[in-house]
mmCIF file of C-alpha atoms in Angstrom:
data_model
loop_
_atom_site.group_PDB
_atom_site.id
_atom_site.type_symbol
_atom_site.label_atom_id
_atom_site.label_comp_id
_atom_site.label_asym_id
_atom_site.label_seq_id
_atom_site.Cartn_x
_atom_site.Cartn_y
_atom_site.Cartn_z
ATOM 1 C CA UNK A 1348 0.110 0.082 0.604
ATOM 2 C CA UNK A 1349 1.437 3.300 -1.178
ATOM 3 C CA UNK A 1350 1.757 5.728 2.333
ATOM 4 C CA UNK A 1351 -0.007 8.557 2.315
ATOM 5 C CA UNK A 1352 1.555 12.247 1.379
ATOM 6 C CA UNK A 1353 3.052 13.779 3.987
ATOM 7 C CA UNK A 1354 2.501 17.501 2.748
ATOM 8 C CA UNK A 1355 -0.154 19.491 0.993
ATOM 9 C CA UNK A 1356 0.174 19.000 -2.852
ATOM 10 C CA UNK A 1357 -2.168 22.207 -4.024
ATOM 11 C CA UNK A 1358 0.316 24.129 -1.569
ATOM 12 C CA UNK A 1359 3.582 22.882 -2.310
ATOM 13 C CA UNK A 1360 2.841 23.033 -6.585
ATOM 14 C CA UNK A 1361 1.889 26.812 -5.563
ATOM 15 C CA UNK A 1362 5.529 26.977 -4.179
ATOM 16 C CA UNK A 1363 7.173 26.195 -7.295
ATOM 17 C CA UNK A 1364 4.518 28.728 -9.233
ATOM 18 C CA UNK A 1365 6.191 31.116 -7.117
ATOM 19 C CA UNK A 1366 9.693 29.723 -7.343
ATOM 20 C CA UNK A 1367 9.845 29.552 -11.632
ATOM 21 C CA UNK A 1368 8.426 32.818 -11.656
ATOM 22 C CA UNK A 1369 10.778 34.731 -9.796
ATOM 23 C CA UNK A 1370 14.439 32.556 -11.086
ATOM 24 C CA UNK A 1371 12.552 31.426 -14.180
ATOM 25 C CA UNK A 1372 12.902 27.863 -15.563
ATOM 26 C CA UNK A 1373 16.499 26.985 -16.267
ATOM 27 C CA UNK A 1374 17.823 28.948 -13.872
ATOM 28 C CA UNK A 1375 15.266 26.506 -11.348
ATOM 29 C CA UNK A 1376 17.045 23.668 -9.753
ATOM 30 C CA UNK A 1377 15.839 20.756 -8.186
ATOM 31 C CA UNK A 1378 16.901 21.601 -5.411
ATOM 32 C CA UNK A 1379 15.739 25.152 -5.207
ATOM 33 C CA UNK A 1380 12.065 24.102 -5.745
ATOM 34 C CA UNK A 1381 12.398 21.116 -3.261
ATOM 35 C CA UNK A 1382 13.371 23.540 -0.273
ATOM 36 C CA UNK A 1383 10.600 26.277 -1.610
ATOM 37 C CA UNK A 1384 7.930 23.355 -1.822
ATOM 38 C CA UNK A 1385 8.986 22.339 1.760
ATOM 39 C CA UNK A 1386 9.629 18.881 0.757
ATOM 40 C CA UNK A 1387 12.755 16.333 -0.633
ATOM 41 C CA UNK A 1388 13.497 15.632 -3.640
ATOM 42 C CA UNK A 1389 12.865 11.953 -4.116
ATOM 43 C CA UNK A 1390 8.884 13.437 -2.983
ATOM 44 C CA UNK A 1391 9.096 16.279 -5.656
ATOM 45 C CA UNK A 1392 9.923 13.236 -8.086
ATOM 46 C CA UNK A 1393 7.215 11.108 -7.114
ATOM 47 C CA UNK A 1394 4.240 13.735 -7.439
ATOM 48 C CA UNK A 1395 5.030 15.978 -9.578
ATOM 49 C CA UNK A 1396 7.627 14.002 -12.261
ATOM 50 C CA UNK A 1397 11.248 15.643 -13.157
ATOM 51 C CA UNK A 1398 11.773 19.418 -13.620
ATOM 52 C CA UNK A 1399 10.388 19.691 -16.931
ATOM 53 C CA UNK A 1400 6.837 17.725 -15.635
ATOM 54 C CA UNK A 1401 6.367 19.707 -12.712
ATOM 55 C CA UNK A 1402 6.767 23.394 -14.622
ATOM 56 C CA UNK A 1403 4.235 22.517 -16.990
ATOM 57 C CA UNK A 1404 1.932 21.739 -13.906
ATOM 58 C CA UNK A 1405 2.413 25.170 -12.491
ATOM 59 C CA UNK A 1406 2.355 26.962 -15.398
ATOM 60 C CA UNK A 1407 -1.342 25.232 -16.129
ATOM 61 C CA UNK A 1408 -1.963 26.091 -12.689
ATOM 62 C CA UNK A 1409 -0.713 30.368 -13.278
ATOM 63 C CA UNK A 1410 -2.972 30.294 -16.726
ATOM 64 C CA UNK A 1411 -6.082 28.860 -14.667
ATOM 65 C CA UNK A 1412 -6.116 31.064 -11.679
ATOM 66 C CA UNK A 1413 -4.879 33.670 -13.528
ATOM 67 C CA UNK A 1414 -5.214 34.455 -17.388
ATOM 68 C CA UNK A 1415 -8.827 32.091 -17.112
ATOM 69 C CA UNK A 1416 -9.872 33.781 -14.156
ATOM 70 C CA UNK A 1417 -9.330 37.105 -15.513
ATOM 71 C CA UNK A 1418 -11.054 36.753 -18.666
ATOM 72 C CA UNK A 1419 -14.137 35.138 -17.219
ATOM 73 C CA UNK A 1420 -14.019 38.367 -14.898
ATOM 74 C CA UNK A 1421 -13.948 40.580 -17.496
ATOM 75 C CA UNK A 1422 -15.767 38.594 -19.763
ATOM 76 C CA UNK A 1423 -19.505 39.844 -17.239
ATOM 77 C CA UNK A 1424 -18.812 43.381 -18.336
ATOM 78 C CA UNK A 1425 -20.125 45.288 -21.858
ATOM 79 C CA UNK A 1426 -17.801 44.416 -24.761
ATOM 80 C CA UNK A 1427 -15.833 47.606 -24.332
ATOM 81 C CA UNK A 1428 -15.947 47.998 -20.390
ATOM 82 C CA UNK A 1429 -14.544 44.382 -20.513
ATOM 83 C CA UNK A 1430 -11.406 44.779 -22.649
ATOM 84 C CA UNK A 1431 -10.915 48.662 -20.627
ATOM 85 C CA UNK A 1432 -11.410 46.235 -17.550
ATOM 86 C CA UNK A 1433 -8.805 43.578 -18.344
ATOM 87 C CA UNK A 1434 -5.618 46.120 -18.971
ATOM 88 C CA UNK A 1435 -6.734 47.731 -15.865
ATOM 89 C CA UNK A 1436 -6.042 44.411 -13.910
ATOM 90 C CA UNK A 1437 -2.898 43.950 -16.497
ATOM 91 C CA UNK A 1438 -1.117 47.285 -15.315
ATOM 92 C CA UNK A 1439 -1.916 46.958 -11.445
ATOM 93 C CA UNK A 1440 -0.407 43.947 -11.709
ATOM 94 C CA UNK A 1441 2.347 45.617 -13.065
ATOM 95 C CA UNK A 1442 2.540 48.361 -11.574
ATOM 96 C CA UNK A 1443 2.415 46.252 -8.125
ATOM 97 C CA UNK A 1444 5.062 43.440 -8.805
ATOM 98 C CA UNK A 1445 8.096 44.632 -6.322
ATOM 99 C CA UNK A 1446 9.910 41.699 -7.951
ATOM 100 C CA UNK A 1447 9.533 42.872 -11.294
ATOM 101 C CA UNK A 1448 8.829 38.797 -12.459
ATOM 102 C CA UNK A 1449 6.622 40.073 -14.754
ATOM 103 C CA UNK A 1450 3.940 37.566 -16.953
ATOM 104 C CA UNK A 1451 4.825 33.875 -15.868
ATOM 105 C CA UNK A 1452 3.476 33.028 -19.126
ATOM 106 C CA UNK A 1453 5.927 35.659 -21.271
ATOM 107 C CA UNK A 1454 8.434 34.566 -19.181
ATOM 108 C CA UNK A 1455 7.454 30.841 -20.189
ATOM 109 C CA UNK A 1456 8.078 32.360 -24.422
ATOM 110 C CA UNK A 1457 10.946 33.841 -23.362
ATOM 111 C CA UNK A 1458 12.893 31.392 -21.119
ATOM 112 C CA UNK A 1459 11.235 27.882 -22.467
ATOM 113 C CA UNK A 1460 9.903 27.783 -26.588
ATOM 114 C CA UNK A 1461 13.456 27.888 -28.120
ATOM 115 C CA UNK A 1462 14.411 24.225 -26.670
ATOM 116 C CA UNK A 1463 10.889 22.626 -26.289
ATOM 117 C CA UNK A 1464 8.574 23.138 -28.909
ATOM 118 C CA UNK A 1465 5.478 22.016 -26.163
ATOM 119 C CA UNK A 1466 6.173 24.010 -24.136
ATOM 120 C CA UNK A 1467 5.482 26.703 -27.292
ATOM 121 C CA UNK A 1468 2.429 24.581 -28.169
ATOM 122 C CA UNK A 1469 0.984 25.376 -24.836
ATOM 123 C CA UNK A 1470 2.520 29.179 -24.054
ATOM 124 C CA UNK A 1471 0.236 29.195 -27.761
ATOM 125 C CA UNK A 1472 -2.588 28.367 -27.465
ATOM 126 C CA UNK A 1473 -3.230 30.317 -24.475
ATOM 127 C CA UNK A 1474 -1.910 33.710 -26.258
ATOM 128 C CA UNK A 1475 -5.026 32.321 -28.432
ATOM 129 C CA UNK A 1476 -7.500 32.189 -25.487
ATOM 130 C CA UNK A 1477 -6.456 35.504 -24.865
ATOM 131 C CA UNK A 1478 -6.817 36.808 -28.915
ATOM 132 C CA UNK A 1479 -10.218 35.155 -28.460
ATOM 133 C CA UNK A 1480 -11.204 37.651 -26.161
ATOM 134 C CA UNK A 1481 -10.264 39.945 -26.918
ATOM 135 C CA UNK A 1482 -11.777 39.131 -30.309
ATOM 136 C CA UNK A 1483 -15.444 38.182 -28.980
ATOM 137 C CA UNK A 1484 -15.516 41.705 -27.538
ATOM 138 C CA UNK A 1485 -14.643 43.672 -30.466
ATOM 139 C CA UNK A 1486 -16.896 42.201 -32.080
ATOM 140 C CA UNK A 1487 -20.011 42.401 -29.710
ATOM 141 C CA UNK A 1488 -18.293 45.544 -28.982
ATOM 142 C CA UNK A 1489 -19.018 46.917 -33.177
ATOM 143 C CA UNK A 1490 -22.164 45.774 -33.174
ATOM 144 C CA UNK A 1491 -23.435 47.972 -30.738
ATOM 145 C CA UNK A 1492 -21.198 50.694 -31.520
ATOM 146 C CA UNK A 1493 -18.876 51.180 -28.523
ATOM 147 C CA UNK A 1494 -16.036 50.480 -30.668
ATOM 148 C CA UNK A 1495 -15.495 51.578 -34.409
ATOM 149 C CA UNK A 1496 -15.993 48.866 -37.611
ATOM 150 C CA UNK A 1497 -13.304 51.036 -40.024
ATOM 151 C CA UNK A 1498 -11.056 48.388 -38.741
ATOM 152 C CA UNK A 1499 -11.372 44.599 -38.787
ATOM 153 C CA UNK A 1500 -12.004 43.007 -35.792
ATOM 154 C CA UNK A 1501 -9.865 40.478 -35.963
ATOM 155 C CA UNK A 1502 -6.816 43.416 -36.583
ATOM 156 C CA UNK A 1503 -8.467 45.470 -33.569
ATOM 157 C CA UNK A 1504 -7.874 41.834 -31.591
ATOM 158 C CA UNK A 1505 -4.706 40.939 -32.460
ATOM 159 C CA UNK A 1506 -2.997 44.741 -31.830
ATOM 160 C CA UNK A 1507 -4.288 44.096 -28.734
ATOM 161 C CA UNK A 1508 -2.530 41.300 -27.717
ATOM 162 C CA UNK A 1509 0.615 42.771 -28.817
ATOM 163 C CA UNK A 1510 0.059 45.460 -27.009
ATOM 164 C CA UNK A 1511 -0.048 43.522 -24.157
ATOM 165 C CA UNK A 1512 2.608 41.556 -24.102
ATOM 166 C CA UNK A 1513 4.803 44.683 -24.680
ATOM 167 C CA UNK A 1514 3.383 45.820 -21.501
ATOM 168 C CA UNK A 1515 3.915 42.605 -19.619
ATOM 169 C CA UNK A 1516 7.734 42.605 -21.336
ATOM 170 C CA UNK A 1517 8.588 46.586 -20.679
ATOM 171 C CA UNK A 1518 7.232 46.193 -17.651
ATOM 172 C CA UNK A 1519 9.660 44.016 -15.861
ATOM 173 C CA UNK A 1520 12.999 46.492 -16.580
ATOM 174 C CA UNK A 1521 10.216 50.092 -16.849
ATOM 175 C CA UNK A 1522 7.631 50.129 -13.963
ATOM 176 C CA UNK A 1523 6.568 53.590 -14.864
ATOM 177 C CA UNK A 1524 3.242 54.147 -14.150
ATOM 178 C CA UNK A 1525 3.123 57.462 -16.311
ATOM 179 C CA UNK A 1526 4.039 54.937 -19.564
ATOM 180 C CA UNK A 1527 2.841 51.961 -18.869
ATOM 181 C CA UNK A 1528 -0.873 53.923 -18.785
ATOM 182 C CA UNK A 1529 0.320 55.645 -22.146
ATOM 183 C CA UNK A 1530 0.720 53.160 -24.053
ATOM 184 C CA UNK A 1531 -2.051 51.522 -23.200
ATOM 185 C CA UNK A 1532 -4.272 54.453 -23.276
ATOM 186 C CA UNK A 1533 -3.318 55.546 -27.091
ATOM 187 C CA UNK A 1534 -4.255 51.728 -28.049
ATOM 188 C CA UNK A 1535 -7.527 52.235 -27.296
ATOM 189 C CA UNK A 1536 -7.766 55.185 -29.532
ATOM 190 C CA UNK A 1537 -8.109 52.656 -32.227
ATOM 191 C CA UNK A 1538 -11.511 51.910 -30.366
ATOM 192 C CA UNK A 1539 -12.717 55.268 -31.552
ATOM 193 C CA UNK A 1540 -15.880 55.245 -33.422
ATOM 194 C CA UNK A 1541 -15.362 57.170 -37.255
ATOM 195 C CA UNK A 1542 -17.583 57.181 -39.878
ATOM 196 C CA UNK A 1543 -16.674 54.182 -42.612
ATOM 197 C CA UNK A 1544 -15.128 55.660 -46.015
ATOM 198 C CA UNK A 1545 -17.963 53.324 -47.520
ATOM 199 C CA UNK A 1546 -20.698 55.568 -45.077
ATOM 200 C CA UNK A 1547 -19.082 58.733 -46.275
ATOM 201 C CA UNK A 1548 -18.784 57.781 -49.886
ATOM 202 C CA UNK A 1549 -22.315 56.974 -50.359
ATOM 203 C CA UNK A 1550 -23.532 60.116 -48.146
#
């Protein structure tokens, strides 16, 4: 009969997230992880597998409790408010990070992807989820008239994804409120409703 676990797996996994998030995948050793999680190396391997497997589990939990949860909260608002609320949370999260850890998902893209096609697929999938959230909100905003129809919804959604990635990376080296808010505010000017060219020609 297998011995019962002598530690809380959820707490241990959260500790692993904090360790990977602060140090990055490559700079984090199994010894670092075991110490942060308060378990032995053997217990780590038995419960979570090797370092790569643990990182995948940690990243998945981070996405569920950060990205997916934020999208779910924001989708309960109006289309334009959903996007603005999403970025408002991102700004506060970025500016309220004294360790300048950035976004663990973006860090994974920079730290792990070149050497690991599987993680490339995982991160790309999450980024597509974020892009889809933006697209749904933009399309709904165009229908109700709060977001311009002069720019294709797909282009707006992809533009917002690029702004998000830029803000998260920039915040690690220049976490300046005026800078980051200015970037987001300027990006939102694309929402401003303007008369479509086709409507002007036909008037």
